[in-house]
Short mmCIF file of C-alpha atoms in Angstrom, two decimals:
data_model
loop_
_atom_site.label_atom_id
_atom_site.label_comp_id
_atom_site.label_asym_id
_atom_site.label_seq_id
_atom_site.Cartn_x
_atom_site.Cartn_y
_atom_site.Cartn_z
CA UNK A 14 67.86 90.73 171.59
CA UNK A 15 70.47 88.98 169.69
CA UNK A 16 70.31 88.00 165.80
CA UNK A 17 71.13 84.85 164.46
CA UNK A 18 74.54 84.82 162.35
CA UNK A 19 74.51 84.35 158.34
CA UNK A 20 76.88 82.06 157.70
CA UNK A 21 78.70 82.33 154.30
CA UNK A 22 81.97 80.33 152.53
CA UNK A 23 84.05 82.97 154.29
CA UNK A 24 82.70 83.37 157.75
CA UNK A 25 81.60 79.98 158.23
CA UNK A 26 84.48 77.99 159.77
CA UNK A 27 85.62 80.98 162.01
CA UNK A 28 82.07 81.58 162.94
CA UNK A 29 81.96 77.41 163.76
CA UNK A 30 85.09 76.36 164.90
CA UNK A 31 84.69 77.47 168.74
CA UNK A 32 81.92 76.73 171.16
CA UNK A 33 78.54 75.44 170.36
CA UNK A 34 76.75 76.26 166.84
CA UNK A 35 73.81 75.66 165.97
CA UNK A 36 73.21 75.92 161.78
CA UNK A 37 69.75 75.83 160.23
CA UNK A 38 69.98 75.52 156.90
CA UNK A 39 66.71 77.19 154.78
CA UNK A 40 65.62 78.82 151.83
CA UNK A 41 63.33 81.41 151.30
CA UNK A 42 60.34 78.82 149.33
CA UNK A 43 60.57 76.86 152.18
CA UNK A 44 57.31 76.67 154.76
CA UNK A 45 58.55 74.66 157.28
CA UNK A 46 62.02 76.83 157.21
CA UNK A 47 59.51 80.09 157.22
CA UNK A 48 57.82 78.58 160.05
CA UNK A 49 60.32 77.64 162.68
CA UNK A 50 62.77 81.28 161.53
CA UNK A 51 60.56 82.86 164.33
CA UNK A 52 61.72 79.78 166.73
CA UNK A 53 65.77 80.64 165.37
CA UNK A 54 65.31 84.25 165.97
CA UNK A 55 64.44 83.58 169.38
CA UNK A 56 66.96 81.05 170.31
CA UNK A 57 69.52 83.45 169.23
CA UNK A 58 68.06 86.25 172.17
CA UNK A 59 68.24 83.17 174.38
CA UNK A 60 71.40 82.01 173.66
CA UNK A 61 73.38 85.31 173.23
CA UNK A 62 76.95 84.95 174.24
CA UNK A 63 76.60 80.90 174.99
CA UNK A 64 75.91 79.40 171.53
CA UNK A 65 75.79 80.86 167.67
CA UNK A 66 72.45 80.24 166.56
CA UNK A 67 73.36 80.81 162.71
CA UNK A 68 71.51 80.24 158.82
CA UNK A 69 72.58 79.56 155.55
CA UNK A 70 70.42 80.34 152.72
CA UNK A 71 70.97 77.51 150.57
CA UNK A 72 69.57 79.19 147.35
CA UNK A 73 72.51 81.55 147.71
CA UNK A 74 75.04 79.10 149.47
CA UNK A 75 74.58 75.89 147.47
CA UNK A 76 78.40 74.64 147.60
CA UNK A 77 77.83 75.23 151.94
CA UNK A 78 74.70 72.88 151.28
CA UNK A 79 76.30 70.21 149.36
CA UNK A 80 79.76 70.15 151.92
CA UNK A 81 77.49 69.19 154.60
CA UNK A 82 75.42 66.77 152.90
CA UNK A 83 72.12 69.11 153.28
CA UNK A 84 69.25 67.12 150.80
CA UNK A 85 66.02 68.03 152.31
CA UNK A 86 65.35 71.74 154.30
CA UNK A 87 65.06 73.05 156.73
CA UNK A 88 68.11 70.89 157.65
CA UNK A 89 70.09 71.88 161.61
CA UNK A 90 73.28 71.03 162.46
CA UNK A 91 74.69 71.30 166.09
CA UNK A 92 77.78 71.65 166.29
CA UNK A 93 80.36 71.88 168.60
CA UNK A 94 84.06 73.18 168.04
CA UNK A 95 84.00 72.79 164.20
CA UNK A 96 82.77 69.33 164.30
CA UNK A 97 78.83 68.49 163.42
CA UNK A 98 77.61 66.27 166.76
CA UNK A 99 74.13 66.31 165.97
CA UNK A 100 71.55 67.17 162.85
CA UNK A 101 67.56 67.68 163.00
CA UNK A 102 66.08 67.28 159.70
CA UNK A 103 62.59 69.52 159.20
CA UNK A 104 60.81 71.63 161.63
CA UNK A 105 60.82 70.89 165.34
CA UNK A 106 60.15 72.57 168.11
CA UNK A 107 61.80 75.57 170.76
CA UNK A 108 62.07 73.38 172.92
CA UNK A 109 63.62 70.36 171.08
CA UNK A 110 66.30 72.88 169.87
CA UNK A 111 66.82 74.21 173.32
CA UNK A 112 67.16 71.30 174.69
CA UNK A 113 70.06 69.75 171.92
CA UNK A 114 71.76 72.96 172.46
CA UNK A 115 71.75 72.61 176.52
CA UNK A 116 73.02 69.18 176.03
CA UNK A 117 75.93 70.51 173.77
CA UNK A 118 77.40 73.64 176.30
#
């Protein structure tokens, strides 16, 4: 099963800048961001070795939050080769994310 990545200042352009990523960005108060981290662990299983599924905390990664524009949470960015293609704002479903991350590889 694979884990979702935790992206930080220092990992998160290397961790971004090939492939397909997809970013969720949650905090721990969150409900809708407690209720869809089942869905992210998941998609990471699904989509080991095809896509980073990754988080950022943005109680502990604020300056992350506020370089990518992030205002309401849970907040996902798809992105593909270090460039953000695609956002989801709030909780959606497996599907919806598998389906943006399909269209992306």
């Amino acid at each position: 099963m694979g884990k979702y990545i935790e992206l930080t200042p220092a990992n998160f352009e290397e961790v971004t800048k090939n492939g397909v990523s997809m970013v969720d960005f949650w905090a721990p108060w969150c409900g809708p961001c407690r209720m869809i981290a089942p869905v992210i662990e998941e998609l990471a299983g699904d989509f080991e070795g095809k896509a980073n599924i990754c988080k950022v905390n943005t109680d502990e990664e604020q300056d992350l939050a506020v370089k990518y524009g992030i205002r309401s949470i849970p907040t996902i960015l798809f992105m593909k080769n270090g460039e953000v293609v695609e956002t989801m704002v709030g909780a959606s479903s497996k599907q919806a994310f598998t389906d943006k991350i399909n269209s992306l590889l």
